[in-house]
XYZ file of C-alpha atoms in Angstrom:
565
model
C 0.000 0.000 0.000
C 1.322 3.276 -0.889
C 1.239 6.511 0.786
C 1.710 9.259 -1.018
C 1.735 11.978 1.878
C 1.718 9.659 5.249
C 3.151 12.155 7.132
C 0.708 14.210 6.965
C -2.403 12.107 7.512
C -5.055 13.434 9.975
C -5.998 9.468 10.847
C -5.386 7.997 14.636
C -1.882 5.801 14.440
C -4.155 2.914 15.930
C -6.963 3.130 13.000
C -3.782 3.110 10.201
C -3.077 0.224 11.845
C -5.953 -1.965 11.211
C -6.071 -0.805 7.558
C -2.874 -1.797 6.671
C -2.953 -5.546 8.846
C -6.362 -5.975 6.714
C -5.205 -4.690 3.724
C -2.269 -7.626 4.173
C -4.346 -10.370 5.197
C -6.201 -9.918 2.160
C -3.529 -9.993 -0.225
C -2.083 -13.356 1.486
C -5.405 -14.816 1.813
C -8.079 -16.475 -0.108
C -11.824 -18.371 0.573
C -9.997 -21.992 1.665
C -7.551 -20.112 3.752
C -9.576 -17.605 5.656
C -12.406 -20.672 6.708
C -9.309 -22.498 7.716
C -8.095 -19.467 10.515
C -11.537 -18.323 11.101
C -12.962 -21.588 11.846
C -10.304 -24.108 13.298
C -13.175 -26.484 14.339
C -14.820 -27.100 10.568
C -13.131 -29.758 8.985
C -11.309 -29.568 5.977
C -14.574 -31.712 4.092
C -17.073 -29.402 5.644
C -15.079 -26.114 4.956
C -15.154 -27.609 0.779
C -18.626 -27.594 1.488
C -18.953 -23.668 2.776
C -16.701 -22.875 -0.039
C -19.157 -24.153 -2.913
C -21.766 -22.327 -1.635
C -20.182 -18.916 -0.746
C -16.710 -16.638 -1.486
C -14.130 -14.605 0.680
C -15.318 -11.378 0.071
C -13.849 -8.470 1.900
C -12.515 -7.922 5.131
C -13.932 -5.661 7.737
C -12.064 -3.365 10.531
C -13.966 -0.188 12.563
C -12.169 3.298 12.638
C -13.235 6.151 14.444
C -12.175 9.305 12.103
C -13.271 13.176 13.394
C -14.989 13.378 9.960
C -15.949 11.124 6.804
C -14.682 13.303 4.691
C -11.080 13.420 6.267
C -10.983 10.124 6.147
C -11.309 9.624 2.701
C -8.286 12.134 2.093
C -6.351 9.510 4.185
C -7.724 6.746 2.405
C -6.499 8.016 -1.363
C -3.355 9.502 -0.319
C -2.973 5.685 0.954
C -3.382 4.297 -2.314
C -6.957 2.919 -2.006
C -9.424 3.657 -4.549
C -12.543 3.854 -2.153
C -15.989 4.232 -3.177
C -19.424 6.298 -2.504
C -19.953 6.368 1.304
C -22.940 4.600 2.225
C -24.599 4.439 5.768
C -24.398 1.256 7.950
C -27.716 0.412 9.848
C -26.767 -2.828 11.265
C -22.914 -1.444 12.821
C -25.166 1.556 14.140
C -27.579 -0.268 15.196
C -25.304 -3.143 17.350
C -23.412 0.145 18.673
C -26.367 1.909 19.934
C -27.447 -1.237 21.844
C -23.776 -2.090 22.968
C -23.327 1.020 24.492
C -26.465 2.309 25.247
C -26.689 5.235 23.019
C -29.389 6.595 20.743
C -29.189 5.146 17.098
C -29.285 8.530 15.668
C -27.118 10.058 17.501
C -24.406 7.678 15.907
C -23.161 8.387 12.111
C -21.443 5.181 10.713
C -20.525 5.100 7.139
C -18.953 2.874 5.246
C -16.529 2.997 2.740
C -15.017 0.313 0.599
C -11.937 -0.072 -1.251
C -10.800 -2.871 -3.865
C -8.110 -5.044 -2.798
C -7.224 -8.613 -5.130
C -7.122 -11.670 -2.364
C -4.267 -14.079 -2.185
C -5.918 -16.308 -4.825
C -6.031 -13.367 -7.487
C -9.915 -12.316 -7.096
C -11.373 -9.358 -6.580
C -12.016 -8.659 -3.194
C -12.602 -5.474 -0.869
C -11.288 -3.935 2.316
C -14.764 -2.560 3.835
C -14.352 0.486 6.439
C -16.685 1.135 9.430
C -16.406 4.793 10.406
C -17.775 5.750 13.219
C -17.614 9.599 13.311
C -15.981 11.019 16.760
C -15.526 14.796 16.910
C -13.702 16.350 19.072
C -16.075 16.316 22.695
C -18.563 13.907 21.446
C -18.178 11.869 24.293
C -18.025 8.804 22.268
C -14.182 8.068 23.678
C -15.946 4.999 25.874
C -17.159 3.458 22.708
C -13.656 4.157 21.011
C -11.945 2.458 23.774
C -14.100 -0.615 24.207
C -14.087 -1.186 20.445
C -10.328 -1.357 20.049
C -9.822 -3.525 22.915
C -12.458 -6.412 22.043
C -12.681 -5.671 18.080
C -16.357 -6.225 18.124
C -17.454 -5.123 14.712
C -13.443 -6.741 12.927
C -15.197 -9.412 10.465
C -14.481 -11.572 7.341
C -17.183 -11.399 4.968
C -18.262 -13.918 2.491
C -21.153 -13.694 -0.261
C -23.525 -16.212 -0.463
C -23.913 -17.244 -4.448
C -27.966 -17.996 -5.320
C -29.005 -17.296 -1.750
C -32.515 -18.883 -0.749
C -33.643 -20.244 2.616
C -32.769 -23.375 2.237
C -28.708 -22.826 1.776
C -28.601 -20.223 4.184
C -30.228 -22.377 6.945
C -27.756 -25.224 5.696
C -25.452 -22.831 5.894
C -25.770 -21.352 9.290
C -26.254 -25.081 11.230
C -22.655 -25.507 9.349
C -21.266 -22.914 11.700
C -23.291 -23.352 14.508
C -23.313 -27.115 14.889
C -20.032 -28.288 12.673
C -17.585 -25.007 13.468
C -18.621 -24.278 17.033
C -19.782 -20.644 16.413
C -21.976 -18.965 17.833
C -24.662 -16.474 16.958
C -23.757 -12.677 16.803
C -26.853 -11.117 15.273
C -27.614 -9.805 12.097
C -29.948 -7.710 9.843
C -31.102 -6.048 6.651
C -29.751 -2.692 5.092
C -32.282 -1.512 2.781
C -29.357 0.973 1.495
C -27.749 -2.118 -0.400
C -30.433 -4.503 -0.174
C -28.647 -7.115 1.500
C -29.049 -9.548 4.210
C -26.034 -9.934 6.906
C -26.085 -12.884 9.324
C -22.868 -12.560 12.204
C -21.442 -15.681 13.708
C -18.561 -15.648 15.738
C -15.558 -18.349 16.657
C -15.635 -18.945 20.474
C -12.064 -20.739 20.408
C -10.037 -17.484 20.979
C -12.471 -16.929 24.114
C -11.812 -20.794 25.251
C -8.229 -20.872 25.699
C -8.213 -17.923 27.606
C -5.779 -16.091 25.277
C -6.084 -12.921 23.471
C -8.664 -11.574 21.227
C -7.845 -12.731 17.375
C -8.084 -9.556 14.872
C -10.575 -11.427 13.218
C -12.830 -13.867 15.318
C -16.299 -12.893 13.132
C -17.696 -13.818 9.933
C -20.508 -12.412 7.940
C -22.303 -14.020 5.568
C -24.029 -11.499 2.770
C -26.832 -12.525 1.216
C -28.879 -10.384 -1.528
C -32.232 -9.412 -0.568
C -34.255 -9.472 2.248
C -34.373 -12.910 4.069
C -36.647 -12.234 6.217
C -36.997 -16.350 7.837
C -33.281 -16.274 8.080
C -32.860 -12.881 10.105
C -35.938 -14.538 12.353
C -33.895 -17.528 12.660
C -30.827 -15.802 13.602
C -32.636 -13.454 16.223
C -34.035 -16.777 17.843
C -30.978 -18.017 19.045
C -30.246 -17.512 22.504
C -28.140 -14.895 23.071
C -28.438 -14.081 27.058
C -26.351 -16.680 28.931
C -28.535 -16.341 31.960
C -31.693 -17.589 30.289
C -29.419 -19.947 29.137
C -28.489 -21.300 32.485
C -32.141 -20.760 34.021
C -33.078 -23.060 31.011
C -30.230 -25.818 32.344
C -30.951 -25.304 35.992
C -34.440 -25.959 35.645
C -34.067 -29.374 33.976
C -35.047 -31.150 37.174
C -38.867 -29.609 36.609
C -38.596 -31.480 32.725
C -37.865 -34.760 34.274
C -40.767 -34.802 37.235
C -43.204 -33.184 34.171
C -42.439 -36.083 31.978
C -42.834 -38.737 35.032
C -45.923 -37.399 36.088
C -47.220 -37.365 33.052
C -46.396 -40.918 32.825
C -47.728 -41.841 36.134
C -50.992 -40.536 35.330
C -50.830 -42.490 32.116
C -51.525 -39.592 30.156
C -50.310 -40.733 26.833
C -52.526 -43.945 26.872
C -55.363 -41.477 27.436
C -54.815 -39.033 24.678
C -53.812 -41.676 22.244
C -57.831 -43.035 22.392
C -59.460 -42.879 18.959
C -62.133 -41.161 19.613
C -59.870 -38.329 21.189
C -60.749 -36.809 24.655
C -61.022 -33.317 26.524
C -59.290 -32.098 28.688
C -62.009 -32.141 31.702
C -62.064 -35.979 30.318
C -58.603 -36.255 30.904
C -58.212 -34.652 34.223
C -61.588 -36.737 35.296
C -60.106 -39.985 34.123
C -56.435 -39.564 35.551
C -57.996 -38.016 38.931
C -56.241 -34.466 38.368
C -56.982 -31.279 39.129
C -58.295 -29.985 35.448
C -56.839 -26.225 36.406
C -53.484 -27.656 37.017
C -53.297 -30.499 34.448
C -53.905 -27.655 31.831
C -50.898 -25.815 32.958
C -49.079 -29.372 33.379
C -50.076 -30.251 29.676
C -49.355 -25.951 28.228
C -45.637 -27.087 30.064
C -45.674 -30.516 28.173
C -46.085 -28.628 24.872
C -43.546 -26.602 25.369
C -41.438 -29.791 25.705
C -42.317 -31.399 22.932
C -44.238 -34.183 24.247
C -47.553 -33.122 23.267
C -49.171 -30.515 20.867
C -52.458 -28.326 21.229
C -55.105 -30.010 19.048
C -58.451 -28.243 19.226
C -59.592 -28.480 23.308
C -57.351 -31.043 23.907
C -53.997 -31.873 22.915
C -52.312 -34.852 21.170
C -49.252 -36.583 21.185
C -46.190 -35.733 19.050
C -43.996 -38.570 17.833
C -41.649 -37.923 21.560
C -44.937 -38.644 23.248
C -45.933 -41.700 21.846
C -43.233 -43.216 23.684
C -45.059 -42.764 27.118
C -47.627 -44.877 25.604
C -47.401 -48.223 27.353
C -49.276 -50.077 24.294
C -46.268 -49.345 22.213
C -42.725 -51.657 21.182
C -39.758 -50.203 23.242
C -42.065 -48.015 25.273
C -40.171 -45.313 27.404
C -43.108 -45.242 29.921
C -41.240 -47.443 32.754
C -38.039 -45.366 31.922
C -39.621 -42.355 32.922
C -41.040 -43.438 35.915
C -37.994 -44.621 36.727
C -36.145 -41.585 36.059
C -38.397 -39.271 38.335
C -38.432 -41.987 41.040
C -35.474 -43.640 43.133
C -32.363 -42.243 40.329
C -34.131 -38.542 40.845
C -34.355 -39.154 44.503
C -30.399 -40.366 44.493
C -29.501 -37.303 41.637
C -30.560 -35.070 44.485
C -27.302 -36.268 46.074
C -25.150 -36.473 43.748
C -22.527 -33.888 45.559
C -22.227 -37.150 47.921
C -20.886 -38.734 44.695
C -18.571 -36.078 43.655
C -17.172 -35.403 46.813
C -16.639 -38.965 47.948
C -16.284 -40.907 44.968
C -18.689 -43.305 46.225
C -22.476 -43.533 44.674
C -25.189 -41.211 46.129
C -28.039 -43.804 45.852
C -26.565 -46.402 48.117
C -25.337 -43.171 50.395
C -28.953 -42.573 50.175
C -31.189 -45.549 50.477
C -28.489 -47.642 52.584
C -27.764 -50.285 49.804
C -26.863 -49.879 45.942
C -29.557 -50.103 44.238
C -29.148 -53.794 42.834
C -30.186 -54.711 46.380
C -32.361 -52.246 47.099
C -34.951 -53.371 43.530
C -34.404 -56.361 44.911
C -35.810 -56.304 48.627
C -38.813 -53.934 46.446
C -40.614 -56.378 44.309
C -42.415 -52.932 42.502
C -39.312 -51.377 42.180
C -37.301 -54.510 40.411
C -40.382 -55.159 38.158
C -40.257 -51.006 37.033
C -36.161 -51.597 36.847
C -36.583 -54.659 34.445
C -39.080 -53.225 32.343
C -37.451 -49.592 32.628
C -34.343 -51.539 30.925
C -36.296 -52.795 28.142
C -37.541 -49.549 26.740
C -33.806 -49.326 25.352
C -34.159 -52.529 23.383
C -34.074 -50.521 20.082
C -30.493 -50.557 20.190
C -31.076 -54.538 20.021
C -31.894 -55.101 16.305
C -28.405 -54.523 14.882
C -26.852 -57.124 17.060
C -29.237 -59.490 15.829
C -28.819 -58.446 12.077
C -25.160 -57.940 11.918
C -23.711 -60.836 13.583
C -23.153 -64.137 12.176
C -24.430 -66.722 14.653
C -24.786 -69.930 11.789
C -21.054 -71.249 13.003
C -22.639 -71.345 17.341
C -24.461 -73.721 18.967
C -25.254 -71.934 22.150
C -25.379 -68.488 23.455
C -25.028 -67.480 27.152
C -26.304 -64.359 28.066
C -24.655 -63.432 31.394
C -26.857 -60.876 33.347
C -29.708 -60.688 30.493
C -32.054 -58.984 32.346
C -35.853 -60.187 31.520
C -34.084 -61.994 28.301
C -35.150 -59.358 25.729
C -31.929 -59.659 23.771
C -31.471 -63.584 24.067
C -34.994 -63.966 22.524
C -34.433 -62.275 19.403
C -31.432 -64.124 18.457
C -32.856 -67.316 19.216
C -36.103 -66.119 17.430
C -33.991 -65.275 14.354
C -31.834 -68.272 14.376
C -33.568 -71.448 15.000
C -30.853 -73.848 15.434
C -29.556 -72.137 18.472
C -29.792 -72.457 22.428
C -29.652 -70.244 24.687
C -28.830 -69.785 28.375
C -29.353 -67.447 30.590
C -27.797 -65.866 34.419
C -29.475 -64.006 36.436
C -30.278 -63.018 40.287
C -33.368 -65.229 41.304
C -35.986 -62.269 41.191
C -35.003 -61.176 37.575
C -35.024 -65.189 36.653
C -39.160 -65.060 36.403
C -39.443 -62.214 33.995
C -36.888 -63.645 31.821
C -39.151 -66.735 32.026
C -42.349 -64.910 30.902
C -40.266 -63.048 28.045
C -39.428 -66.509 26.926
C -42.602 -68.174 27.059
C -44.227 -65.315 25.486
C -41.980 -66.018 22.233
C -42.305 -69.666 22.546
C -38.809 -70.637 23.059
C -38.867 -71.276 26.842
C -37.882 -75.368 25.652
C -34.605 -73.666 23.985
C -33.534 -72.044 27.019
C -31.947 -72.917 30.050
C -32.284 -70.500 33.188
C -29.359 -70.758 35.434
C -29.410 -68.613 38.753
C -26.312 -67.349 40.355
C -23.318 -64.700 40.655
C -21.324 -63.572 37.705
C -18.786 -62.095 39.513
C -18.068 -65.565 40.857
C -18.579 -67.691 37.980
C -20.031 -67.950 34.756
C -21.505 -70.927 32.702
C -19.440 -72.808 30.423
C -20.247 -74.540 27.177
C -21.281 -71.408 24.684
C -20.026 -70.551 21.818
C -21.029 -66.801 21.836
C -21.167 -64.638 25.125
C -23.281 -61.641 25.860
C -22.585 -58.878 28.018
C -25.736 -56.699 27.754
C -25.193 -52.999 29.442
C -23.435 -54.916 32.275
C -19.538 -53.625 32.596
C -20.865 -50.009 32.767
C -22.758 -50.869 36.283
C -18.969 -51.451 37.855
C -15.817 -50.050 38.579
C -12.486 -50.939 36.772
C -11.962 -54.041 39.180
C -14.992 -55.379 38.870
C -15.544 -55.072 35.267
C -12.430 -56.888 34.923
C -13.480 -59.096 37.673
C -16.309 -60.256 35.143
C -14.304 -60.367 31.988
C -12.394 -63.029 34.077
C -15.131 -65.165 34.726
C -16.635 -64.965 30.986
C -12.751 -66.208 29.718
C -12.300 -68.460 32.068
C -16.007 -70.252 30.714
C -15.081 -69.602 27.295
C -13.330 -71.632 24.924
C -10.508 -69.811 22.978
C -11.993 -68.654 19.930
C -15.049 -68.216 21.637
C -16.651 -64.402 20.923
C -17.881 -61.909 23.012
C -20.184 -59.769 22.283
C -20.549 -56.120 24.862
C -23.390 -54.034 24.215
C -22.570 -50.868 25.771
C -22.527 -46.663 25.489
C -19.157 -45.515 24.409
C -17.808 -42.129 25.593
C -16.399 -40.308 22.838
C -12.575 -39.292 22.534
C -13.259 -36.168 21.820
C -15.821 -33.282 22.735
C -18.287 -34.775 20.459
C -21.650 -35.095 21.715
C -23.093 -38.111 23.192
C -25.494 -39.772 25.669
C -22.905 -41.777 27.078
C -21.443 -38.885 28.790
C -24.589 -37.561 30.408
C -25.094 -41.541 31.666
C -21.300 -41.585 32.763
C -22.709 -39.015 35.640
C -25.728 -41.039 36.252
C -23.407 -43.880 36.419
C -20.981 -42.472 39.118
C -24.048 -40.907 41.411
C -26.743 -43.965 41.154
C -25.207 -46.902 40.257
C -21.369 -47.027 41.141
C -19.989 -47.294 37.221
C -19.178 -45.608 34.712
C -18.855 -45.300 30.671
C -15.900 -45.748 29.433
C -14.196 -44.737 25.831
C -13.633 -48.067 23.284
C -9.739 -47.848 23.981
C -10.538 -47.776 27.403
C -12.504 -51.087 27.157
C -9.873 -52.507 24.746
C -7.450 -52.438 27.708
C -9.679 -54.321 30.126
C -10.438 -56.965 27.654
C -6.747 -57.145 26.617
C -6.372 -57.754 30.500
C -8.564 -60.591 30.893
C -7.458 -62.532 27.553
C -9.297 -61.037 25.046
C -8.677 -59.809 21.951
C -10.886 -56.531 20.982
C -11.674 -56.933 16.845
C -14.544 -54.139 15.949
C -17.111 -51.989 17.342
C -19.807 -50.868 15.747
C -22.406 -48.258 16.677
C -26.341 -48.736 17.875
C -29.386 -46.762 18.251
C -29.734 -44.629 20.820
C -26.022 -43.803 21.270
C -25.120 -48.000 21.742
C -22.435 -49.722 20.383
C -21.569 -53.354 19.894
C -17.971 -54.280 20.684
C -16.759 -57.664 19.684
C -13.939 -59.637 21.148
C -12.481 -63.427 20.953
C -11.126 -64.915 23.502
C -7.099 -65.973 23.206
């Protein structure tokens, strides 16, 4: 960039600054290369993706000149060829509420300025000037701006805009590159839509603010679902956190709602009312209402003329329907919520809040509560959707017999015998789980191809199978008693043998997952924990097994399978 009088230019030292750094990372820079910096979390197949959709346009910096017209003196005598001045409603506008001034007592302009990017292209350097003369009074606003470079941005322009790539577009960022919503809006001087995200990774290592942590995406026209989209996105953190610290009121909604058997009731053909519904279910009809208005606002059910109706979430309470959640539920807002109230007991201690709680873990405790072990069982068979892959993707036509070691009321067991008639089965369990497992058996008519076998797995396991299953077992224990068990199964198991572990893996990385949400009920109700694939690859390794694939499940599962040595 050339100057052809610098000496003598009227701008702040800070404000020539910023032009020339932007001026220089647009020359060295193109579309691939400013995704990469701006967002470090998008990988390199989803930033191809942004690319084809949208291109590095200009980048943005804020300067505070005493008068527009000053400032595009400096400007020329700097060697930039910038245009008309135009007014900037949105940087006024995100000003006025940042600092609590008047919009129109604020006079932003903008001014562009054609700069070629790294790559060749045409591209722009785009000046926000906010207009300080001397004894405005706007020196707070000068100050905070150049310390947290609010308004700095890289801009790219969205080719062939419609709602349906800019809605792509903005869950890319939001979900894929870990940005976060910074606003937006529509300047009817230029007829464009601007949507702000900006990268939180600068703000999560603690380290200083990046020149350029914000990116704009331009879109022609109005877009008016988009901007409605974008101003929908939470953007207080302490409605945030009310919304997190109130989760305890979602989980007693939901198992109310199931103890009441509300779904069964609102799932009738002929539909019913709500002073049906509260007569029926022996509620209060002012407070169901409000119970139900809550419910909608979950999810779980939607308004349907006088009444409401159940969404597809809420069918799941129904207890007429395969893998019903209703038992769950109950479960949930019963002993576990009872036990999550302690759950500082747990963190403190490192022991498990329920058995701090109730005086035994809870194994014993469903067990000395016949009501309580029957809602347990049957709570643990609303995740039998996870099931069907096991059955489908293994190969079972080289075993004879199966052993399912803790199977719980058998639902697993059953469906591979059911889908491979040449096998038997057999199955361990404490005494009071034995009966269920009985019934599950008899119902499918295979109770003469199964043998029931009572006792300890921790002490010993049966021998004879071919295939082993270990059903959401190793997560109920600790490191020495998972291996513990592994031990048993290998010493039963013929080498060669396979193992099969149906279990929720915690991810390696940050990436979501309902294993680590369980991991904490784990630790606070039951004494366990999740653990990561690797994690179970060295207990296996320990007990004489060899760890050969996982592959995932519904609802978050996975299948690990391992042979014995």
């Amino acid at each position: 960039m050339e100057s052809g009088r610098a000496g003598t230019l009227r701008m702040d030292p800070e404000d020539l600054k910023r032009i020339e750094e932007a001026v220089g990372f647009i020359r060295a820079n193109d579309t691939g290369t400013v995704l990469a910096e701006l967002i470090p979390g998008l990988g390199a197949e989803d930033r191809a993706t942004v690319a084809a959709h949208c291109r590095f346009t200009h980048a943005a910096v804020l300067v505070f000149p005493e008068t527009l017209a000053e400032l595009r003196e400096d400007l020329r005598d700097l060697g930039l060829a910038v245009g008309e001045t135009t007014a900037s409603v949105v940087v006024r506008d995100r000003l006025s509420r940042r600092y609590g001034r008047p919009g129109g007592s604020l006079e932003v302009g903008i001014l562009r300025a054609p700069v070629r990017a790294g790559d060749g292209r045409p591209c722009e350097l785009e000046i926000f000037a906010l207009v300080v003369p001397p004894g405005s009074g706007l020196e707070d606003i000068v100050r905070g701006e150049r310390a947290e470079n609010h308004e700095a941005h890289l801009a790219f322009a969205v080719g062939a805009p419609d709602g349906v790539v800019l809605a792509g577009l903005r869950s890319m960022l939001v979900d894929r590159g870990r940005m976060v919503v910074d606003g937006g809006g529509y300047n009817a001087h230029e007829d464009g839509t601007v949507l702000y995200f900006a990268s939180t990774d600068d703000l999560a290592d603690g380290g200083p603010v990046r020149p350029y942590r914000r990116l704009e995406l331009h879109a022609q026209g109005r877009h008016t679902e988009s901007l409605a989209a974008q101003h929908r996105e939470p953007e207080q953190p302490g409605k945030q956190l009310l919304q997190l610290m109130t989760g305890a009121w979602v989980t007693q909604a939901i198992a109310v709602a199931a103890e009441l058997g509300l779904a069964d009731q609102l799932a009738a053909p002929a539909g019913v009312s709500t002073e049906q519904l509260a007569d029926r279910t022996g509620a209060d009809h002012g407070s169901l209402l409000r119970l139900l208005r809550y419910l909608a606002g979950l999810g779980v059910v939607t308004p349907y003329g006088d009444s409401y109706r159940l969404t597809e979430i809420g069918q799941l309470l129904r207890t007429d329907v395969e893998h019903s959640m209703h038992p769950l539920a109950r479960l949930y807002g019963g002993s576990f919520y009872e036990s999550f109230g302690q759950l500082i007991h747990a963190v403190r201690t490192g022991r498990e809040a329920f058995e701090h709680l109730f005086g035994k873990n809870h194994f014993d405790h469903f067990a000395e509560h016949p009501e309580l072990a029957e809602l347990f069982d049957r709570a643990m068979a609303s995740s039998a959707a996870m099931f069907g892959p096991v059955v489908e993707g293994v190969d079972f036509s080289g075993a004879r017999v199966v052993v399912d070691v803790a199977g719980g009321n058998g639902e697993l067991l059953s469906r591979i015998l059911r889908a491979s008639p040449h096998l038997r089965g057999v199955l361990l369990e404490r005494s009071h789980v034995i009966a269920a497992a009985r019934g599950t058996m008899a119902k499918a008519g295979l109770a003469d191809r199964c043998r029931f076998v009572v006792g300890d797995f921790t002490s010993a396991v049966p021998e004879g199978g071919d295939v082993y299953l270990l059903s959401r077992v190793l997560h109920d224990w600790d490191d020495r008693q998972c291996l513990a068990i592994l031990e048993r199964c290998a010493e039963a198991m013929p080498a060669g043998a396979e193992l099969l572990i149906v279990e929720r893996l915690l991810p390696e990385d940050d990436s979501p997952s309902l294993a680590v949400a369980w991991d904490v009920h784990m630790m606070c109700n039951v004494g366990g924990r999740e653990r990561t694939a690797d994690h179970y690859r060295r207990l296996l390794a320990a007990a004489g097994f060899d760890l050969t694939t996982w592959s995932e499940l519904p609802l978050d599962g996975a299948l690990l399978r391992a042979r014995k040595r």
